[in-house]
PDB file of C-alpha atoms and ligand atoms in Angstrom:
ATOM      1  CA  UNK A   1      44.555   3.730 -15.831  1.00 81.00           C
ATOM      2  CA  UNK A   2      41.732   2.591 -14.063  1.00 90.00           C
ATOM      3  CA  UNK A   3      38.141   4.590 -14.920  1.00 95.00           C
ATOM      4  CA  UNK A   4      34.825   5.308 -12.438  1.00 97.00           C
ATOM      5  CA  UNK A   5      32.102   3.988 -13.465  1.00 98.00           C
ATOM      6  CA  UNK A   6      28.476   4.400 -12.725  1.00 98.00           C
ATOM      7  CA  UNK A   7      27.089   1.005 -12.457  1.00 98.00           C
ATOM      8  CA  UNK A   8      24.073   1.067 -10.031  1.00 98.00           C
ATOM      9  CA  UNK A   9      21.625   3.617 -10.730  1.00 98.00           C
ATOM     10  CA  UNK A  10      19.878   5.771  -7.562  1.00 98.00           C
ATOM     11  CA  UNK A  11      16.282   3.793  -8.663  1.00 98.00           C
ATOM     12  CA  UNK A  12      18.546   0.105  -8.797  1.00 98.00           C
ATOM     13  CA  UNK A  13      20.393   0.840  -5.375  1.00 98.00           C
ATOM     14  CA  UNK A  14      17.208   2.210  -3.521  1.00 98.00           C
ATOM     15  CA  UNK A  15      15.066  -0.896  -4.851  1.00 98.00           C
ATOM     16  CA  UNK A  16      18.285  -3.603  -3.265  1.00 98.00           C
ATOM     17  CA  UNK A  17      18.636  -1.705  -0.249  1.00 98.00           C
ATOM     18  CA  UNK A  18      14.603  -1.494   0.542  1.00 98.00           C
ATOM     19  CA  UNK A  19      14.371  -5.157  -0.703  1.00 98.00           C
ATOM     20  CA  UNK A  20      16.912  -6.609   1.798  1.00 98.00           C
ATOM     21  CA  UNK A  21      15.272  -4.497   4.580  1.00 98.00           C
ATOM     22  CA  UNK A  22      11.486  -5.690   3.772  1.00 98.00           C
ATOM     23  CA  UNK A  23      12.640  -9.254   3.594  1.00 98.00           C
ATOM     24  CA  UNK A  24      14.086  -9.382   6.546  1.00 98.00           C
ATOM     25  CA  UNK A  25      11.219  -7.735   8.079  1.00 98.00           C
ATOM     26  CA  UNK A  26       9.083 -10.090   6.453  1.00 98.00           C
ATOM     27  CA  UNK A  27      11.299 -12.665   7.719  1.00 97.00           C
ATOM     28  CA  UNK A  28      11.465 -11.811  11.349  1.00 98.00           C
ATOM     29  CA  UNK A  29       7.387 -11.029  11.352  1.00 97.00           C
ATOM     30  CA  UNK A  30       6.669 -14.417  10.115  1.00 96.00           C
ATOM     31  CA  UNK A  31       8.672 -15.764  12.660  1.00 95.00           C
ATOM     32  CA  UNK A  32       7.108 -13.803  15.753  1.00 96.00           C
ATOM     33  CA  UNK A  33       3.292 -14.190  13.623  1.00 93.00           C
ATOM     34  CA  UNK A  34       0.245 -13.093  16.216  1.00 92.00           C
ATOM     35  CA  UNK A  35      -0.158  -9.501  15.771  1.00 92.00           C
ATOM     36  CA  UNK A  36       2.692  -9.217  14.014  1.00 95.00           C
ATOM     37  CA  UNK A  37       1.192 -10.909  11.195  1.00 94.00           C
ATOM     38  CA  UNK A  38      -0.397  -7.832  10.182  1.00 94.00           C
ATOM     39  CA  UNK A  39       3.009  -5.870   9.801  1.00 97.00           C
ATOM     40  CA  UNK A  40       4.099  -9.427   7.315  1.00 97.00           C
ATOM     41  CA  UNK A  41       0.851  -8.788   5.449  1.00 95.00           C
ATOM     42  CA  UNK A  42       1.318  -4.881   4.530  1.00 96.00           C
ATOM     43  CA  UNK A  43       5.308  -5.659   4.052  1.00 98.00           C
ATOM     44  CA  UNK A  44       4.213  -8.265   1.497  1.00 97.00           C
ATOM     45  CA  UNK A  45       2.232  -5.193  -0.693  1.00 97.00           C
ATOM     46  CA  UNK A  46       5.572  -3.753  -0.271  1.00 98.00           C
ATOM     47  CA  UNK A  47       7.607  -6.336  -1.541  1.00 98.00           C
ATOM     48  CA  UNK A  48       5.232  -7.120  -4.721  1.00 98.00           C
ATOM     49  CA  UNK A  49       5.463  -3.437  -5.159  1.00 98.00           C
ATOM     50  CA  UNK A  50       9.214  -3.365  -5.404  1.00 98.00           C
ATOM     51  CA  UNK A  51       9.504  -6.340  -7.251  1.00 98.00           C
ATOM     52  CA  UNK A  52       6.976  -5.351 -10.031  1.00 98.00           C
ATOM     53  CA  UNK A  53       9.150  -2.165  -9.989  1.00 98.00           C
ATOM     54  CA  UNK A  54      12.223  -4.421 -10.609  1.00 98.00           C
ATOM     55  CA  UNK A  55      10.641  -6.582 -13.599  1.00 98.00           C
ATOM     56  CA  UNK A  56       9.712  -2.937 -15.326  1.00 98.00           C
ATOM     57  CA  UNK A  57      13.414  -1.300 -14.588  1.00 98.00           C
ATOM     58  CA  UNK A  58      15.083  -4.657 -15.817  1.00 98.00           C
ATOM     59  CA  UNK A  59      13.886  -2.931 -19.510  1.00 98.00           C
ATOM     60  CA  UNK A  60      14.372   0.597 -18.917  1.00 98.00           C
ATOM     61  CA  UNK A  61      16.695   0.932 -16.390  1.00 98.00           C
ATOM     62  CA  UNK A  62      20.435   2.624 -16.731  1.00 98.00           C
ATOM     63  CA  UNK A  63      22.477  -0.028 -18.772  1.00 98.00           C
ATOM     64  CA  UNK A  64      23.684  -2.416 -15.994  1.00 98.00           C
ATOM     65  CA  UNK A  65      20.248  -3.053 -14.628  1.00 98.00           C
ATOM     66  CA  UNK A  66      18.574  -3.982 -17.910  1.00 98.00           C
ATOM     67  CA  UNK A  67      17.938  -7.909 -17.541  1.00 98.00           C
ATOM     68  CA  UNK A  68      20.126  -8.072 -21.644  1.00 97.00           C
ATOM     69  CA  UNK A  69      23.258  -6.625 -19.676  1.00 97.00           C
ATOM     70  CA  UNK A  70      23.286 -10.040 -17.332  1.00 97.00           C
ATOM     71  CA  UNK A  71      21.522 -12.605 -19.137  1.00 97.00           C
ATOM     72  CA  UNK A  72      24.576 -14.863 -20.574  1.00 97.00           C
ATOM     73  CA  UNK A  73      24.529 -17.926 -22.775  1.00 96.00           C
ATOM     74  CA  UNK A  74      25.736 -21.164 -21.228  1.00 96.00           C
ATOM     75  CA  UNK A  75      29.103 -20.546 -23.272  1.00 96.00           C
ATOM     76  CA  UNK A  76      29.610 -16.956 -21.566  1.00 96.00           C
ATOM     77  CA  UNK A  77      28.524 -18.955 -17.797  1.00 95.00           C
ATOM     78  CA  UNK A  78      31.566 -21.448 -18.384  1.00 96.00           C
ATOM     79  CA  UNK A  79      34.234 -18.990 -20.208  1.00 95.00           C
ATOM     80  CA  UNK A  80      33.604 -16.946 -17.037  1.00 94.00           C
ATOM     81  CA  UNK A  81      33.951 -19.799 -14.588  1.00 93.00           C
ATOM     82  CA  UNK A  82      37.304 -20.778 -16.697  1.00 94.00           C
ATOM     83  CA  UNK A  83      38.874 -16.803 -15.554  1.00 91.00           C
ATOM     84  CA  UNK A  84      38.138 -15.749 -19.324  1.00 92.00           C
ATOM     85  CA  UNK A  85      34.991 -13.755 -19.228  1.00 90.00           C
ATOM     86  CA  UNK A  86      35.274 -10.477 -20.685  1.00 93.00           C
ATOM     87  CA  UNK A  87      35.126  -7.442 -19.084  1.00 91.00           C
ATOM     88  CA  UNK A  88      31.788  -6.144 -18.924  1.00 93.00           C
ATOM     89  CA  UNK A  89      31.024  -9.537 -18.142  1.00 94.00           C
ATOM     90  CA  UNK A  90      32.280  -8.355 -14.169  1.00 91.00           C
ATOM     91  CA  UNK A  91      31.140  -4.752 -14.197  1.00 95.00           C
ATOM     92  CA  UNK A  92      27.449  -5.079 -12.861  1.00 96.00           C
ATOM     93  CA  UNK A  93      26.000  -8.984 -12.108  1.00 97.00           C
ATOM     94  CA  UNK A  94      28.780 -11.691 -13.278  1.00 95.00           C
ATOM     95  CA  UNK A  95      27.509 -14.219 -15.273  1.00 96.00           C
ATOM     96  CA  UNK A  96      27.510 -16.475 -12.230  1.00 94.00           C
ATOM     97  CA  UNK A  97      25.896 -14.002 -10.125  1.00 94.00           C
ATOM     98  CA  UNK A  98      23.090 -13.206 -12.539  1.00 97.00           C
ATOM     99  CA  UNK A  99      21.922 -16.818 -12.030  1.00 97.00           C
ATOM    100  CA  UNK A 100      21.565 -15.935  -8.015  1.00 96.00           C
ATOM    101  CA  UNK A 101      19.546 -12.624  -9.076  1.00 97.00           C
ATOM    102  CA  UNK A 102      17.562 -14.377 -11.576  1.00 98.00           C
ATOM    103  CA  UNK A 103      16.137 -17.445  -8.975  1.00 98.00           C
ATOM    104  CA  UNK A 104      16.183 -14.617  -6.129  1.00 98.00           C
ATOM    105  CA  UNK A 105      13.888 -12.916  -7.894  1.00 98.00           C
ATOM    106  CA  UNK A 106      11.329 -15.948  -8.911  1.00 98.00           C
ATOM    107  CA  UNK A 107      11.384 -17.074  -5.581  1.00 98.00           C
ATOM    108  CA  UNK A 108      10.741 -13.666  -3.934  1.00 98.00           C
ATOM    109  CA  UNK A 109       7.993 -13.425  -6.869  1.00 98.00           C
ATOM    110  CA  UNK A 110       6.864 -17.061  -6.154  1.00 98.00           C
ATOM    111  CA  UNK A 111       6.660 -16.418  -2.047  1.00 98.00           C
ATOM    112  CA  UNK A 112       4.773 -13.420  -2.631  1.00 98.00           C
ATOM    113  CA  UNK A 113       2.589 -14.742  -5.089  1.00 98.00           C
ATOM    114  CA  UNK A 114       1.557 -17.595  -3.027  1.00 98.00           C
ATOM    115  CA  UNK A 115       1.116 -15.544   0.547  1.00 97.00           C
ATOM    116  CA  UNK A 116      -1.321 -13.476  -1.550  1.00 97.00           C
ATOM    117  CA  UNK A 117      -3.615 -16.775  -1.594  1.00 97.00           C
ATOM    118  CA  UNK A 118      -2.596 -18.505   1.638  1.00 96.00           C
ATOM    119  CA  UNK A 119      -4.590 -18.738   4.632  1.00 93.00           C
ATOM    120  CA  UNK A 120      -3.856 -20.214   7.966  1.00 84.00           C
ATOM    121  CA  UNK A 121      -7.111 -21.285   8.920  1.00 79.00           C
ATOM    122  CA  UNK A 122      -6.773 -19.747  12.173  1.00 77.00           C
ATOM    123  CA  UNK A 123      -6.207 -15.842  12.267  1.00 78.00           C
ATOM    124  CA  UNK A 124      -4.921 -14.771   9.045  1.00 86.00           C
ATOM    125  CA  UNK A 125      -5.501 -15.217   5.247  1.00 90.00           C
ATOM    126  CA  UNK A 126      -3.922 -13.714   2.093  1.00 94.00           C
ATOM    127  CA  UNK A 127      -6.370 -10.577   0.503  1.00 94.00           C
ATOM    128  CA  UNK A 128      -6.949 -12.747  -2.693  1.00 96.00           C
ATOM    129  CA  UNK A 129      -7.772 -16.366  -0.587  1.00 94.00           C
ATOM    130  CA  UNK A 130     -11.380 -15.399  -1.052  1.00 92.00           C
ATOM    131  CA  UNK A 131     -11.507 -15.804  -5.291  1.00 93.00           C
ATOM    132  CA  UNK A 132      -9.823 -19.231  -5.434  1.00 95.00           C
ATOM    133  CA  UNK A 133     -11.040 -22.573  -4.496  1.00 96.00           C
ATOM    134  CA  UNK A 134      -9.569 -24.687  -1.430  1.00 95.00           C
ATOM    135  CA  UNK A 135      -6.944 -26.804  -3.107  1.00 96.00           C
ATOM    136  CA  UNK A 136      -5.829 -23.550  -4.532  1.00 97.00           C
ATOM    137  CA  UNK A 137      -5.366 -22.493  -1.382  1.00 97.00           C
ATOM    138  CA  UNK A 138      -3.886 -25.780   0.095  1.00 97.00           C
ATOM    139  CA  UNK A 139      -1.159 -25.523  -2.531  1.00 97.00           C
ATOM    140  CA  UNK A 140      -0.559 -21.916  -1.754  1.00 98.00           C
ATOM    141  CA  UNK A 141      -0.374 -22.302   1.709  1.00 97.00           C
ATOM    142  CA  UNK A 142       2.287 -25.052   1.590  1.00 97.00           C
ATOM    143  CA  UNK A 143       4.368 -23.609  -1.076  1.00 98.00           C
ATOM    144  CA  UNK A 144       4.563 -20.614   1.174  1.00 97.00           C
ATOM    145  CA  UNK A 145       5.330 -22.057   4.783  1.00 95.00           C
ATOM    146  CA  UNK A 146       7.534 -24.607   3.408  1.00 96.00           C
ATOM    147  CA  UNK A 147       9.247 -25.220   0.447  1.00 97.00           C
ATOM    148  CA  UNK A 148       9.036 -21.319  -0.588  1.00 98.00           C
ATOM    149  CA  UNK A 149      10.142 -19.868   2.665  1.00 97.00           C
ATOM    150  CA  UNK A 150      13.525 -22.947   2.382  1.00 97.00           C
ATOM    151  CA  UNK A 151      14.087 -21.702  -0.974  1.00 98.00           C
ATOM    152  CA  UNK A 152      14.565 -18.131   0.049  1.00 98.00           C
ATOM    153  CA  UNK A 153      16.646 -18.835   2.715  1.00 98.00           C
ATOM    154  CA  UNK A 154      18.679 -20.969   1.016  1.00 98.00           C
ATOM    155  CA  UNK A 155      19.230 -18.404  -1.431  1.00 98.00           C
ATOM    156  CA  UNK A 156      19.595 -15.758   0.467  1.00 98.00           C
ATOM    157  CA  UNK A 157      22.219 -17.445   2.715  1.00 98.00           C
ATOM    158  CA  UNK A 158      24.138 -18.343  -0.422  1.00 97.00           C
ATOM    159  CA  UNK A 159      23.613 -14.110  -1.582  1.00 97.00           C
ATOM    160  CA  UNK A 160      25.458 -12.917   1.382  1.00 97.00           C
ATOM    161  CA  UNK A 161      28.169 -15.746   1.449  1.00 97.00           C
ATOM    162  CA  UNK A 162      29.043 -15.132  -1.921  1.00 96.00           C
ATOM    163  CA  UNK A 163      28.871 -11.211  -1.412  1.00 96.00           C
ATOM    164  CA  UNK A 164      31.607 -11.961   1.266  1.00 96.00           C
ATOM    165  CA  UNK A 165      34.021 -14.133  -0.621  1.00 95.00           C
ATOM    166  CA  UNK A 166      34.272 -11.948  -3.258  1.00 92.00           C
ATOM    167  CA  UNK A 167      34.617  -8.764  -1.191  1.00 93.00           C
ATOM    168  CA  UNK A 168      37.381 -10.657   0.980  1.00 94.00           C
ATOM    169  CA  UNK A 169      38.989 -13.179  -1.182  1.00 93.00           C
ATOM    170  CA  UNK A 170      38.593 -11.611  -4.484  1.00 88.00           C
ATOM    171  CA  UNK A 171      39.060  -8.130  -3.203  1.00 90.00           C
ATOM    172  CA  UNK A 172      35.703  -6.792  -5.204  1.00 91.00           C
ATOM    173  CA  UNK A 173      34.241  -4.278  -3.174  1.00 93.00           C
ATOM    174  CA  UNK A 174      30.570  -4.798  -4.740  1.00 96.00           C
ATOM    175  CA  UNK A 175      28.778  -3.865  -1.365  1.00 97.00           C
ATOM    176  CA  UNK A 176      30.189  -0.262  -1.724  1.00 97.00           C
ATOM    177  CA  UNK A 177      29.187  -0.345  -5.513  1.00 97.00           C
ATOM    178  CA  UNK A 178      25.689  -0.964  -4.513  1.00 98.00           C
ATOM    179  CA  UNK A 179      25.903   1.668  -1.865  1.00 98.00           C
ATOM    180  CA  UNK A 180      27.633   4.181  -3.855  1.00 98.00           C
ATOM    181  CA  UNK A 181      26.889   2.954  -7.521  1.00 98.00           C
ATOM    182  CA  UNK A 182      30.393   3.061  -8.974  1.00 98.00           C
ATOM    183  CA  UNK A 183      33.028   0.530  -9.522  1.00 97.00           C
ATOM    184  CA  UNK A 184      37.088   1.195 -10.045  1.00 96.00           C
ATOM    185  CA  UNK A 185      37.389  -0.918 -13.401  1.00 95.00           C
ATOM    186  CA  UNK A 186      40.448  -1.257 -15.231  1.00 92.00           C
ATOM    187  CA  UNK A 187      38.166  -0.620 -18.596  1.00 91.00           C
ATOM    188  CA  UNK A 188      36.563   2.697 -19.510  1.00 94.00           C
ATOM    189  CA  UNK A 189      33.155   1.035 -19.678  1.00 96.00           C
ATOM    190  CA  UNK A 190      30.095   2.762 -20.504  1.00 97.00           C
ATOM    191  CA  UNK A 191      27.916   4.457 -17.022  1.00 98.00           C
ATOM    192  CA  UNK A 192      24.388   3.859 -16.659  1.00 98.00           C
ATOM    193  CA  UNK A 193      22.289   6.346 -16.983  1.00 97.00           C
ATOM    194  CA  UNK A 194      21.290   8.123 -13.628  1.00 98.00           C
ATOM    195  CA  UNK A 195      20.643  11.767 -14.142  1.00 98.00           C
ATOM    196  CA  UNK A 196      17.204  13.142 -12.787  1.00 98.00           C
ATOM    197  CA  UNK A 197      14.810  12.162 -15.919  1.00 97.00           C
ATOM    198  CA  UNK A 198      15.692   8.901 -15.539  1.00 97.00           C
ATOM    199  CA  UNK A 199      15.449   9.219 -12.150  1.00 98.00           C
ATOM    200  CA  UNK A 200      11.654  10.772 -11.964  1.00 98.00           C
ATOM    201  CA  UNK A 201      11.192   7.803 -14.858  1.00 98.00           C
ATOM    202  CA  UNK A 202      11.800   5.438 -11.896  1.00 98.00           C
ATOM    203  CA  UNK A 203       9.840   7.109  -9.687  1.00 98.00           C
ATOM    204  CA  UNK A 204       6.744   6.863 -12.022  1.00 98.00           C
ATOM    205  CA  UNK A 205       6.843   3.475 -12.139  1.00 98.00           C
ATOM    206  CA  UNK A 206       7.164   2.988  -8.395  1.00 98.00           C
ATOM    207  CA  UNK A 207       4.265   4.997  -7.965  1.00 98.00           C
ATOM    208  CA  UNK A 208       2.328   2.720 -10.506  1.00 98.00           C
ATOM    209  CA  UNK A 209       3.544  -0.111  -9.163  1.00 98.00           C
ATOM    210  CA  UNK A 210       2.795   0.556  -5.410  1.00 98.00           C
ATOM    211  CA  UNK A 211      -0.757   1.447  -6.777  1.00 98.00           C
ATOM    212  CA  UNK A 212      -0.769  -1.696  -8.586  1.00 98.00           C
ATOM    213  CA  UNK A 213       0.060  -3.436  -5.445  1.00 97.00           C
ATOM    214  CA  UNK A 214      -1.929  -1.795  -3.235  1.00 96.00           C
ATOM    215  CA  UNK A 215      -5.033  -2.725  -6.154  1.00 96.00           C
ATOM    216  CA  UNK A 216      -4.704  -6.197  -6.085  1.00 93.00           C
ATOM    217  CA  UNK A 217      -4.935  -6.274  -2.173  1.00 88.00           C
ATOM    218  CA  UNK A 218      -8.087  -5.100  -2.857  1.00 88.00           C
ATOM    219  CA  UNK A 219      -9.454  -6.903  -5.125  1.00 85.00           C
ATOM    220  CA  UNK A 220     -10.584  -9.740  -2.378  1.00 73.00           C
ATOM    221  CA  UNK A 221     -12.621  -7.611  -0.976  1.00 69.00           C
ATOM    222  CA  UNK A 222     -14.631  -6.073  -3.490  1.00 64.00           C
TER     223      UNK A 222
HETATM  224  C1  LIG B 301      18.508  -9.986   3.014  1.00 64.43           C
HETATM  225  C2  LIG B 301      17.859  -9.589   1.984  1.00 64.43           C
HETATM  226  C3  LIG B 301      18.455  -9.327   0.626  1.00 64.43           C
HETATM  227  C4  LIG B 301      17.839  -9.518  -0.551  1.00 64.43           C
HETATM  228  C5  LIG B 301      16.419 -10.039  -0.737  1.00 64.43           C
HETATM  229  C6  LIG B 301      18.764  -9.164  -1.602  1.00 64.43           C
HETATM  230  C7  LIG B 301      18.459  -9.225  -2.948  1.00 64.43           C
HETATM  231  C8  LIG B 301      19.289  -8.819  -3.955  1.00 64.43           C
HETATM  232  C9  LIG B 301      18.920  -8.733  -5.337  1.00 64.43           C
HETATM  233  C10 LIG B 301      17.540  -9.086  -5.912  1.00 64.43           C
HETATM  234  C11 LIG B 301      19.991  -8.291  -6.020  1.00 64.43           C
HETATM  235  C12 LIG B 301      20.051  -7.947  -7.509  1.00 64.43           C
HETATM  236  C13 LIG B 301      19.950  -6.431  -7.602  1.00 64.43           C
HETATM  237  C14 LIG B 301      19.354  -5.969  -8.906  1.00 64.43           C
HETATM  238  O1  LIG B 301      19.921  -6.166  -9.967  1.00 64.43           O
HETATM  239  O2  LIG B 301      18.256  -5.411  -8.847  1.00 64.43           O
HETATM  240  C15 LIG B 301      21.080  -8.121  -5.099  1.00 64.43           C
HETATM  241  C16 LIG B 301      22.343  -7.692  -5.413  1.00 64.43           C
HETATM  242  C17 LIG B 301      23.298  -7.392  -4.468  1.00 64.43           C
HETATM  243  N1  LIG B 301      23.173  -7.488  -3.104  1.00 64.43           N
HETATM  244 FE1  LIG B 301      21.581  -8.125  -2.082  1.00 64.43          FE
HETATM  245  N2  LIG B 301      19.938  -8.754  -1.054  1.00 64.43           N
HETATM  246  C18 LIG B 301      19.806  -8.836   0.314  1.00 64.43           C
HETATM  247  C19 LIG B 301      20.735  -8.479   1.245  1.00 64.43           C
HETATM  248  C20 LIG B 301      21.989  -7.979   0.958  1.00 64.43           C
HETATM  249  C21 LIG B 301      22.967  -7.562   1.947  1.00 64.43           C
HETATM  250  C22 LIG B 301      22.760  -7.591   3.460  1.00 64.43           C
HETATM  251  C23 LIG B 301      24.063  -7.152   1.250  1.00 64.43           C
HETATM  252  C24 LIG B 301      25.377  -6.625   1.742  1.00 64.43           C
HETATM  253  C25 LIG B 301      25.987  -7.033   2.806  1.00 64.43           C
HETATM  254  C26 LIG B 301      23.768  -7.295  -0.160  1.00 64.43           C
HETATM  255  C27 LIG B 301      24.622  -6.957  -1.176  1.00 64.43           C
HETATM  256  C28 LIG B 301      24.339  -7.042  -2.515  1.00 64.43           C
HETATM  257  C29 LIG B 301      25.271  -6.667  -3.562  1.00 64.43           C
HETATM  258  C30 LIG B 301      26.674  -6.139  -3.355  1.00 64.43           C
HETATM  259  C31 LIG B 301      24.624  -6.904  -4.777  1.00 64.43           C
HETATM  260  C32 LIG B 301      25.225  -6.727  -6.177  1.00 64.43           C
HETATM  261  C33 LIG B 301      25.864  -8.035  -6.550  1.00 64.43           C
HETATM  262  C34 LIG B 301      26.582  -7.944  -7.868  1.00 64.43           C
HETATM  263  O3  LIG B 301      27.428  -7.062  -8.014  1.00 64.43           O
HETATM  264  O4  LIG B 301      26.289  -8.771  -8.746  1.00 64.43           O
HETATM  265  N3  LIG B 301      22.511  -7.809  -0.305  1.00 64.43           N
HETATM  266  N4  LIG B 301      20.614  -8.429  -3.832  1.00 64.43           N
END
């Protein structure tokens, strides 16, 4: 009989969905840059924000969130890959999947990181450009326009591909689970935990995190 089950929490789905959206905004304002720079700037607090909120929820977030639900030995990587991973093993991120959240992540992390000291040497620098030497800088800079910015595209081209094969060839509708937050499974596996404490948890720690954010944009100009 197959069972409902709550896999994405509210706080999980919210973070994904305003993720994708700033990145792409990010993205596309990079792209235009003049004035629009300012809008990639302020999106960038916004993306830090969210991600520091992600690090925190990957330890108290409902069950399938928690970074110990999808972080799998090398063994569990290749019994999955051989069609005999166990079951909770495809309720939230697969073990193969978890690798593409894990370096999606660090590179979001890294590319923020690194625009916070870049500068352009024309209009626009990163709030914390002031505190570090030059070569700092240098570094940051070309981490950010280049290798960083391939890195995330690469990655995020290989997200969405690999959210469409498995939504059309393996029939896994995991776009609706992180719209909805359940999954059909075939095993009565345990929800996470969504109900409204853990939901005003989560919205604590975005709070403290978007102060956070917003505190270390202004630490360059104190
Ligand atoms: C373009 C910017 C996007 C970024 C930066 C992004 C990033 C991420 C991240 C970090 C996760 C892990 C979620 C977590 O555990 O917190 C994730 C999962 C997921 N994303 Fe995206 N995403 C993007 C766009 C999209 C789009 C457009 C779709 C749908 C068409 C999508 C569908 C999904 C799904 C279904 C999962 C869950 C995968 C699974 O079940 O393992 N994402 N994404």
């Amino acid at each position: 009989m197959p069972h409902t089950v709550r896999i994405w929490d509210l706080p999980t789905r919210l973070f994904h969905w305003a993720l994708a959206a700033s990145t792409v905004a990010m993205i596309v304002t990079a792209k235009i840059g003049g004035n629009a720079m300012i809008w990639h700037l302020r999106l960038g607090h916004v993306v830090l924000a969210l991600l520091l909120f992600r690090l925190v929820w990957g330890f108290v977030g409902g069950r399938w969130s928690r970074f110990r639900s999808f972080l799998y030995a090398p063994r569990q990587l290749l019994a999955y890959l051989r069609g005999r991973g166990r079951p909770e093993h495809s309720a939230g991120h697969s073990p193969l999947g978890a690798l593409s959240v894990f370096a999606m992540l660090a590179v979001l992390l890294a590319q923020v990181g690194t625009g916070l000291f870049s500068d352009d040497a024309i209009f626009f620098a990163g709030p914390l450009s002031r505190l570090v030497p030059g070569d700092v800088i240098d570094a940051a800079t070309r981490w950010h326009a280049e290798l960083g910015q391939y890195l995330l595209l690469a990655l995020l081209g290989l997200h969405l591909l690999a959210i469409a094969w498995y939504t059309l060839a393996r029939r896994r509708p995991l776009v609706r689970a992180m719209l909805t937050g359940d999954r059909t499974l075939p095993e009565p596996l345990p929800d996470a935990a969504d109900g409204r404490r853990q939901r005003l948890l989560a919205l604590v720690i975005a709070l403290a995190c978007a102060a956070i954010s917003w505190g270390i944009g202004r630490l360059g100009s104190i």
